[in-house]
Amino acid sequence: MDPVDDRPLPEGLSDRLGFLLGRAHAANRRLAEARLAGLGIGVKTIGALTVLADEGPLSQQQLGQRMGVDRTTMVAVTNELDDLRLVTRERNPRDRRAYTLRLTGTGRRLLRRATTAAERAEAEFLAELSPAERQQLKALLRRLIAP
Amino acid sequence: MDPVDDRPLPEGLSDRLGFLLGRAHAANRRLAEARLAGLGIGVKTIGALTVLADEGPLSQQQLGQRMGVDRTTMVAVTNELDDLRLVTRERNPRDRRAYTLRLTGTGRRLLRRATTAAERAEAEFLAELSPAERQQLKALLRRLIAP
DNA sequence: TATTGTTATACTCTATAACTATA
DNA sequence: TATAGTTATAGAGTATAACAATA
């Protein structure tokens, strides 16, 4: 919803939070995807790696819940992670319906590079704001989505 | 990308701006759509009405540019506006390729009700923040997306 | 030749329903 | 009966290419 960026904001919309969030989200995602394109994985895949690095091995559904993603959507994400050998996918011996997704060394290394690239993209997107303002923005957003 | 809301934020993701923006945007949109459902039009349609009220009659492409929407996408939006008699659609005599979209009385009245509902939904979403913080958040977002 | 609105089409993203294998 | 993962499928949402009418 945002193919052209270099034009003045419509008065009436520029006070609508939904409009501001939508624009900011779309613009940030475009920039992040461009900066991460060289790594061969998308932002959602990186999100999955981040959670696994953070919380240790998880099942597909547990991982999806942390990310806010449906289990059917997680199938493709997990397949990509597996195909690229970023995780191993073992049956959980305690519950043989579930898989245990475990970060591999390759996954960990890719995550490090991806995190660096993501942080650079983020800094680029936030360039107009001072360090204090960046923290402020994140803190405000965090309070809005905190459970 | 956000079906479940009542669970702790993953550590590693809660510092990613993209994650925060995506969650906040999705949550706000869900709330806004729920609160606007009774009006029978979507947030995008309301955005179009807002721009027309703000800037006066526009062609489909001009309106789309203000909203950040492709001209092919604007066809459906314009059809909805026209079908509901929220705008009139006259050929521009100066350029008979283009239509002039002009807000009707019905459109103006619906926009007033929609604006009230949208503002209520926004206040509800921002309930955790003080008035000053709400302004702060909007100001920061505006600076990020300003051309 | 270029542009406005339009259609047909395709692509992304995501969810619902139904299946399988396990519990 | 219920749950983890899977598949097929459908629904948003949006963009590209090509076309008619007009410039």
Tab-separated table of C-alpha atoms (C1' of nucleotides) in Angstrom:
chain	number	residue	atom	x	y	z
A	1	MET	CA	0.000	0.000	0.000
A	2	ASP	CA	2.833	2.396	-0.596
A	3	PRO	CA	4.567	2.433	-3.972
A	4	VAL	CA	5.447	6.128	-4.050
A	5	ASP	CA	7.163	7.805	-1.113
A	6	ASP	CA	8.258	11.227	-2.264
A	7	ARG	CA	5.120	13.272	-2.004
A	8	PRO	CA	3.552	15.307	0.799
A	9	LEU	CA	1.385	13.503	3.300
A	10	PRO	CA	-2.308	14.247	2.936
A	11	GLU	CA	-3.316	16.560	5.774
A	12	GLY	CA	-6.267	14.578	7.005
A	13	LEU	CA	-4.502	11.220	6.903
A	14	SER	CA	-1.308	12.381	8.561
A	15	ASP	CA	-3.087	12.512	11.908
A	16	ARG	CA	-4.544	9.010	11.598
A	17	LEU	CA	-2.483	6.548	13.579
A	18	GLY	CA	-3.430	3.705	11.257
A	19	PHE	CA	-2.138	5.605	8.266
A	20	LEU	CA	1.127	6.468	9.993
A	21	LEU	CA	1.659	2.908	11.202
A	22	GLY	CA	0.843	1.453	7.796
A	23	ARG	CA	3.199	3.761	5.952
A	24	ALA	CA	6.006	3.343	8.447
A	25	HIS	CA	5.632	-0.422	8.490
A	26	ALA	CA	5.578	-0.728	4.705
A	27	ALA	CA	8.532	1.597	4.214
A	28	ASN	CA	10.585	-0.160	6.868
A	29	ARG	CA	9.796	-3.582	5.474
A	30	ARG	CA	10.792	-2.577	1.960
A	31	LEU	CA	14.096	-1.246	3.203
A	32	ALA	CA	14.760	-4.265	5.416
A	33	GLU	CA	13.948	-6.713	2.636
A	34	ALA	CA	16.237	-4.881	0.233
A	35	ARG	CA	19.105	-4.899	2.718
A	36	LEU	CA	18.575	-8.551	3.613
A	37	ALA	CA	18.096	-9.779	0.047
A	38	GLY	CA	21.737	-10.829	-0.238
A	39	LEU	CA	21.321	-13.359	2.564
A	40	GLY	CA	18.736	-15.347	0.651
A	41	ILE	CA	16.169	-15.402	3.460
A	42	GLY	CA	13.224	-13.216	4.361
A	43	VAL	CA	12.491	-11.214	7.487
A	44	LYS	CA	10.075	-13.839	8.786
A	45	THR	CA	12.716	-16.541	8.528
A	46	ILE	CA	15.127	-14.355	10.430
A	47	GLY	CA	12.457	-13.809	13.046
A	48	ALA	CA	12.160	-17.573	13.470
A	49	LEU	CA	15.926	-17.938	13.864
A	50	THR	CA	15.928	-15.117	16.403
A	51	VAL	CA	13.284	-16.769	18.554
A	52	LEU	CA	15.008	-20.151	18.405
A	53	ALA	CA	18.329	-18.583	19.404
A	54	ASP	CA	16.549	-16.803	22.199
A	55	GLU	CA	14.425	-19.534	23.660
A	56	GLY	CA	16.110	-22.753	22.587
A	57	PRO	CA	14.487	-25.655	20.715
A	58	LEU	CA	10.750	-25.352	20.119
A	59	SER	CA	8.029	-27.193	18.262
A	60	GLN	CA	6.615	-25.635	15.109
A	61	GLN	CA	3.527	-24.460	16.895
A	62	GLN	CA	5.412	-23.047	19.848
A	63	LEU	CA	7.640	-21.154	17.466
A	64	GLY	CA	4.633	-19.933	15.520
A	65	GLN	CA	2.918	-18.749	18.680
A	66	ARG	CA	5.948	-16.681	19.676
A	67	MET	CA	6.006	-15.140	16.214
A	68	GLY	CA	2.262	-14.619	15.992
A	69	VAL	CA	1.967	-16.962	13.017
A	70	ASP	CA	-0.577	-19.685	12.353
A	71	ARG	CA	0.607	-23.325	12.361
A	72	THR	CA	-0.374	-23.764	8.699
A	73	THR	CA	1.761	-20.753	7.805
A	74	MET	CA	4.588	-22.196	9.861
A	75	VAL	CA	4.866	-25.222	7.575
A	76	ALA	CA	6.443	-23.194	4.768
A	77	VAL	CA	8.676	-21.290	7.183
A	78	THR	CA	9.853	-24.526	8.761
A	79	ASN	CA	10.426	-26.129	5.364
A	80	GLU	CA	12.630	-23.227	4.354
A	81	LEU	CA	14.582	-23.390	7.597
A	82	ASP	CA	15.029	-27.121	7.127
A	83	ASP	CA	15.895	-26.989	3.421
A	84	LEU	CA	18.603	-24.434	4.116
A	85	ARG	CA	19.899	-26.551	7.046
A	86	LEU	CA	19.343	-23.663	9.439
A	87	VAL	CA	17.500	-25.957	11.846
A	88	THR	CA	17.219	-29.674	12.455
A	89	ARG	CA	13.761	-31.192	12.685
A	90	GLU	CA	13.595	-34.210	14.960
A	91	ARG	CA	10.544	-35.995	16.239
A	92	ASN	CA	10.057	-35.270	19.899
A	93	PRO	CA	10.416	-38.676	21.616
A	94	ARG	CA	8.031	-37.574	24.375
A	95	ASP	CA	5.340	-36.635	21.838
A	96	ARG	CA	5.889	-38.178	18.456
A	97	ARG	CA	3.327	-35.900	16.806
A	98	ALA	CA	5.566	-32.894	17.336
A	99	TYR	CA	8.883	-31.902	15.840
A	100	THR	CA	11.675	-30.285	17.788
A	101	LEU	CA	13.248	-27.449	15.823
A	102	ARG	CA	16.833	-26.886	16.838
A	103	LEU	CA	19.175	-24.222	15.477
A	104	THR	CA	22.211	-25.556	13.605
A	105	GLY	CA	25.640	-23.968	13.471
A	106	THR	CA	24.802	-22.761	9.981
A	107	GLY	CA	21.604	-21.235	11.341
A	108	ARG	CA	23.460	-19.523	14.125
A	109	ARG	CA	26.076	-18.098	11.766
A	110	LEU	CA	23.449	-16.877	9.304
A	111	LEU	CA	21.504	-15.338	12.162
A	112	ARG	CA	24.565	-13.361	13.246
A	113	ARG	CA	25.032	-11.946	9.752
A	114	ALA	CA	21.303	-11.307	9.396
A	115	THR	CA	21.124	-9.535	12.721
A	116	THR	CA	23.943	-7.224	11.723
A	117	ALA	CA	22.246	-6.460	8.411
A	118	ALA	CA	18.867	-5.978	10.078
A	119	GLU	CA	20.341	-3.583	12.615
A	120	ARG	CA	21.968	-1.607	9.856
A	121	ALA	CA	18.707	-1.414	7.913
A	122	GLU	CA	16.905	-0.334	11.050
A	123	ALA	CA	19.453	2.377	11.784
A	124	GLU	CA	19.114	3.570	8.210
A	125	PHE	CA	15.356	3.752	8.509
A	126	LEU	CA	15.603	5.567	11.839
A	127	ALA	CA	18.343	7.924	10.645
A	128	GLU	CA	16.207	11.013	11.218
A	129	LEU	CA	15.775	10.226	14.900
A	130	SER	CA	18.271	10.701	17.724
A	131	PRO	CA	19.292	7.623	19.730
A	132	ALA	CA	17.009	8.739	22.551
A	133	GLU	CA	14.108	9.174	20.158
A	134	ARG	CA	14.668	5.736	18.683
A	135	GLN	CA	14.446	4.200	22.124
A	136	GLN	CA	11.388	6.297	22.852
A	137	LEU	CA	9.622	5.100	19.709
A	138	LYS	CA	10.336	1.463	20.452
A	139	ALA	CA	9.253	1.841	24.062
A	140	LEU	CA	5.954	3.412	23.038
A	141	LEU	CA	5.270	0.691	20.460
A	142	ARG	CA	6.178	-1.998	22.984
A	143	ARG	CA	3.631	-0.650	25.443
A	144	LEU	CA	0.942	-0.710	22.754
A	145	ILE	CA	1.445	-4.362	21.904
A	146	ALA	CA	2.369	-5.685	25.334
A	147	PRO	CA	-0.160	-8.286	26.465
B	1	MET	CA	0.657	-12.053	11.071
B	2	ASP	CA	-0.838	-11.790	14.515
B	3	PRO	CA	-3.699	-14.041	15.507
B	4	VAL	CA	-2.858	-14.358	19.221
B	5	ASP	CA	-2.124	-11.300	21.318
B	6	ASP	CA	-2.051	-12.418	24.915
B	7	ARG	CA	1.390	-13.878	25.301
B	8	PRO	CA	4.785	-12.435	26.225
B	9	LEU	CA	6.830	-10.833	23.512
B	10	PRO	CA	9.863	-12.873	22.471
B	11	GLU	CA	12.946	-11.209	23.920
B	12	GLY	CA	14.943	-11.015	20.723
B	13	LEU	CA	12.078	-9.781	18.573
B	14	SER	CA	10.845	-7.135	20.974
B	15	ASP	CA	13.816	-4.962	20.102
B	16	ARG	CA	13.311	-5.279	16.332
B	17	LEU	CA	11.560	-2.200	14.993
B	18	GLY	CA	10.006	-4.195	12.154
B	19	PHE	CA	8.457	-6.618	14.584
B	20	LEU	CA	7.080	-3.825	16.768
B	21	LEU	CA	5.683	-1.928	13.786
B	22	GLY	CA	4.139	-5.052	12.291
B	23	ARG	CA	2.449	-6.072	15.520
B	24	ALA	CA	1.233	-2.586	16.307
B	25	HIS	CA	-0.070	-2.064	12.789
B	26	ALA	CA	-1.903	-5.394	12.690
B	27	ALA	CA	-3.428	-4.956	16.126
B	28	ASN	CA	-4.553	-1.416	15.383
B	29	ARG	CA	-6.054	-2.409	12.048
B	30	ARG	CA	-7.999	-5.284	13.580
B	31	LEU	CA	-9.428	-2.977	16.207
B	32	ALA	CA	-10.233	-0.218	13.718
B	33	GLU	CA	-11.944	-2.622	11.332
B	34	ALA	CA	-14.025	-4.081	14.131
B	35	ARG	CA	-15.119	-0.641	15.305
B	36	LEU	CA	-15.864	0.553	11.774
B	37	ALA	CA	-17.655	-2.603	10.663
B	38	GLY	CA	-21.061	-1.121	11.428
B	39	LEU	CA	-20.554	1.617	8.860
B	40	GLY	CA	-20.308	-0.842	5.998
B	41	ILE	CA	-17.057	0.528	4.598
B	42	GLY	CA	-13.411	-0.307	5.132
B	43	VAL	CA	-10.547	1.788	6.392
B	44	LYS	CA	-9.227	2.337	2.879
B	45	THR	CA	-12.545	3.727	1.715
B	46	ILE	CA	-12.596	6.062	4.676
B	47	GLY	CA	-9.086	7.150	3.777
B	48	ALA	CA	-10.285	8.044	0.297
B	49	LEU	CA	-13.175	10.088	1.688
B	50	THR	CA	-10.802	11.848	4.053
B	51	VAL	CA	-8.476	12.896	1.253
B	52	LEU	CA	-11.343	14.095	-0.930
B	53	ALA	CA	-12.790	16.153	1.932
B	54	ASP	CA	-9.355	17.543	2.555
B	55	GLU	CA	-8.206	18.382	-0.929
B	56	GLY	CA	-11.389	18.716	-2.924
B	57	PRO	CA	-12.268	16.853	-6.146
B	58	LEU	CA	-9.509	14.659	-7.583
B	59	SER	CA	-9.060	12.159	-10.387
B	60	GLN	CA	-8.726	8.497	-9.490
B	61	GLN	CA	-4.997	8.565	-9.988
B	62	GLN	CA	-4.499	11.734	-7.999
B	63	LEU	CA	-6.502	10.252	-5.163
B	64	GLY	CA	-4.538	7.029	-5.385
B	65	GLN	CA	-1.251	8.883	-5.281
B	66	ARG	CA	-2.244	10.706	-2.099
B	67	MET	CA	-3.208	7.411	-0.522
B	68	GLY	CA	-0.183	5.522	-1.785
B	69	VAL	CA	-2.335	3.160	-3.845
B	70	ASP	CA	-1.839	1.940	-7.406
B	71	ARG	CA	-4.293	3.126	-10.077
B	72	THR	CA	-5.432	-0.453	-10.771
B	73	THR	CA	-6.186	-0.882	-7.088
B	74	MET	CA	-8.075	2.406	-7.144
B	75	VAL	CA	-10.655	1.010	-9.567
B	76	ALA	CA	-12.269	-1.154	-6.909
B	77	VAL	CA	-12.086	1.609	-4.304
B	78	THR	CA	-13.679	4.078	-6.706
B	79	ASN	CA	-16.368	1.588	-7.681
B	80	GLU	CA	-17.286	1.132	-4.030
B	81	LEU	CA	-17.384	4.895	-3.451
B	82	ASP	CA	-19.567	5.309	-6.522
B	83	ASP	CA	-21.887	2.366	-5.795
B	84	LEU	CA	-22.550	3.707	-2.307
B	85	ARG	CA	-23.125	7.216	-3.732
B	86	LEU	CA	-20.354	8.605	-1.561
B	87	VAL	CA	-18.813	10.346	-4.566
B	88	THR	CA	-19.910	11.405	-8.012
B	89	ARG	CA	-17.812	10.398	-10.963
B	90	GLU	CA	-17.932	12.857	-13.833
B	91	ARG	CA	-15.732	12.996	-16.894
B	92	ASN	CA	-13.365	15.911	-16.639
B	93	PRO	CA	-14.303	18.184	-19.577
B	94	ARG	CA	-10.699	19.434	-19.788
B	95	ASP	CA	-9.361	15.867	-20.060
B	96	ARG	CA	-11.974	13.394	-21.079
B	97	ARG	CA	-9.781	10.434	-20.168
B	98	ALA	CA	-10.019	11.301	-16.481
B	99	TYR	CA	-12.880	11.224	-14.015
B	100	THR	CA	-13.446	13.862	-11.389
B	101	LEU	CA	-14.337	12.306	-8.057
B	102	ARG	CA	-16.400	14.643	-5.949
B	103	LEU	CA	-17.686	13.986	-2.429
B	104	THR	CA	-21.482	13.868	-2.123
B	105	GLY	CA	-23.537	14.955	0.866
B	106	THR	CA	-23.941	11.293	1.737
B	107	GLY	CA	-20.184	10.860	1.531
B	108	ARG	CA	-19.606	13.835	3.767
B	109	ARG	CA	-22.075	12.625	6.354
B	110	LEU	CA	-20.661	9.113	6.357
B	111	LEU	CA	-17.168	10.537	6.663
B	112	ARG	CA	-18.177	12.455	9.769
B	113	ARG	CA	-19.537	9.341	11.428
B	114	ALA	CA	-16.544	7.309	10.286
B	115	THR	CA	-14.100	9.878	11.611
B	116	THR	CA	-15.758	9.811	15.012
B	117	ALA	CA	-15.632	6.020	15.080
B	118	ALA	CA	-12.021	5.977	13.868
B	119	GLU	CA	-10.979	8.431	16.525
B	120	ARG	CA	-12.665	6.349	19.179
B	121	ALA	CA	-10.936	3.206	17.939
B	122	GLU	CA	-7.634	5.036	17.910
B	123	ALA	CA	-8.114	6.310	21.461
B	124	GLU	CA	-8.971	2.804	22.534
B	125	PHE	CA	-5.826	1.417	20.950
B	126	LEU	CA	-3.716	4.169	22.503
B	127	ALA	CA	-5.385	3.878	25.911
B	128	GLU	CA	-2.131	2.945	27.632
B	129	LEU	CA	-0.435	6.168	26.544
B	130	SER	CA	-0.887	9.642	27.965
B	131	PRO	CA	-2.099	12.390	25.611
B	132	ALA	CA	1.450	13.736	25.398
B	133	GLU	CA	2.811	10.295	24.577
B	134	ARG	CA	0.222	9.801	21.869
B	135	GLN	CA	1.306	13.020	20.223
B	136	GLN	CA	4.925	11.999	20.641
B	137	LEU	CA	4.349	8.672	18.938
B	138	LYS	CA	2.564	10.246	16.000
B	139	ALA	CA	5.221	12.907	15.644
B	140	LEU	CA	8.003	10.328	15.565
B	141	LEU	CA	6.184	8.209	12.980
B	142	ARG	CA	5.484	11.289	10.882
B	143	ARG	CA	9.162	12.133	10.777
B	144	LEU	CA	10.001	8.614	9.636
B	145	ILE	CA	7.650	8.676	6.680
B	146	ALA	CA	7.940	12.324	5.738
B	147	PRO	CA	9.303	12.707	2.191
C	1	DT	C1'	3.649	8.708	-28.283
C	2	DA	C1'	1.894	9.240	-23.689
C	3	DT	C1'	-1.734	8.972	-20.243
C	4	DT	C1'	-6.518	7.664	-17.721
C	5	DG	C1'	-9.177	4.263	-16.527
C	6	DT	C1'	-9.999	-0.639	-17.103
C	7	DT	C1'	-9.554	-5.717	-17.332
C	8	DA	C1'	-7.240	-10.015	-16.962
C	9	DT	C1'	-3.988	-12.068	-14.591
C	10	DA	C1'	-0.620	-13.424	-11.209
C	11	DC	C1'	1.642	-13.238	-6.991
C	12	DT	C1'	2.020	-12.808	-1.855
C	13	DC	C1'	0.280	-13.604	2.448
C	14	DT	C1'	-2.565	-15.819	5.338
C	15	DA	C1'	-6.391	-18.504	7.291
C	16	DT	C1'	-10.162	-22.431	7.290
C	17	DA	C1'	-11.335	-27.225	6.706
C	18	DA	C1'	-10.117	-31.694	6.340
C	19	DC	C1'	-6.682	-35.273	6.590
C	20	DT	C1'	-2.775	-38.467	9.175
C	21	DA	C1'	-0.498	-39.955	12.947
C	22	DT	C1'	-0.131	-39.840	17.304
C	23	DA	C1'	-1.903	-38.933	22.246
D	1	DT	C1'	-11.598	-37.086	21.672
D	2	DA	C1'	-7.950	-33.964	21.163
D	3	DT	C1'	-3.580	-32.310	19.241
D	4	DA	C1'	0.893	-31.630	15.878
D	5	DG	C1'	1.850	-31.303	11.485
D	6	DT	C1'	0.254	-31.313	6.718
D	7	DT	C1'	-2.388	-30.369	2.456
D	8	DA	C1'	-5.773	-28.270	-0.440
D	9	DT	C1'	-8.034	-24.397	-0.967
D	10	DA	C1'	-9.887	-19.835	-0.698
D	11	DG	C1'	-9.783	-15.088	0.418
D	12	DA	C1'	-7.572	-10.609	0.953
D	13	DG	C1'	-4.511	-7.346	-1.028
D	14	DT	C1'	-1.858	-5.613	-4.520
D	15	DA	C1'	0.878	-5.255	-8.730
D	16	DT	C1'	2.146	-6.042	-13.997
D	17	DA	C1'	0.777	-6.194	-18.814
D	18	DA	C1'	-2.188	-5.078	-22.282
D	19	DC	C1'	-6.226	-2.569	-24.114
D	20	DA	C1'	-9.601	1.420	-25.442
D	21	DA	C1'	-10.361	6.170	-25.387
D	22	DT	C1'	-8.312	10.432	-25.290
D	23	DA	C1'	-4.409	13.734	-25.241
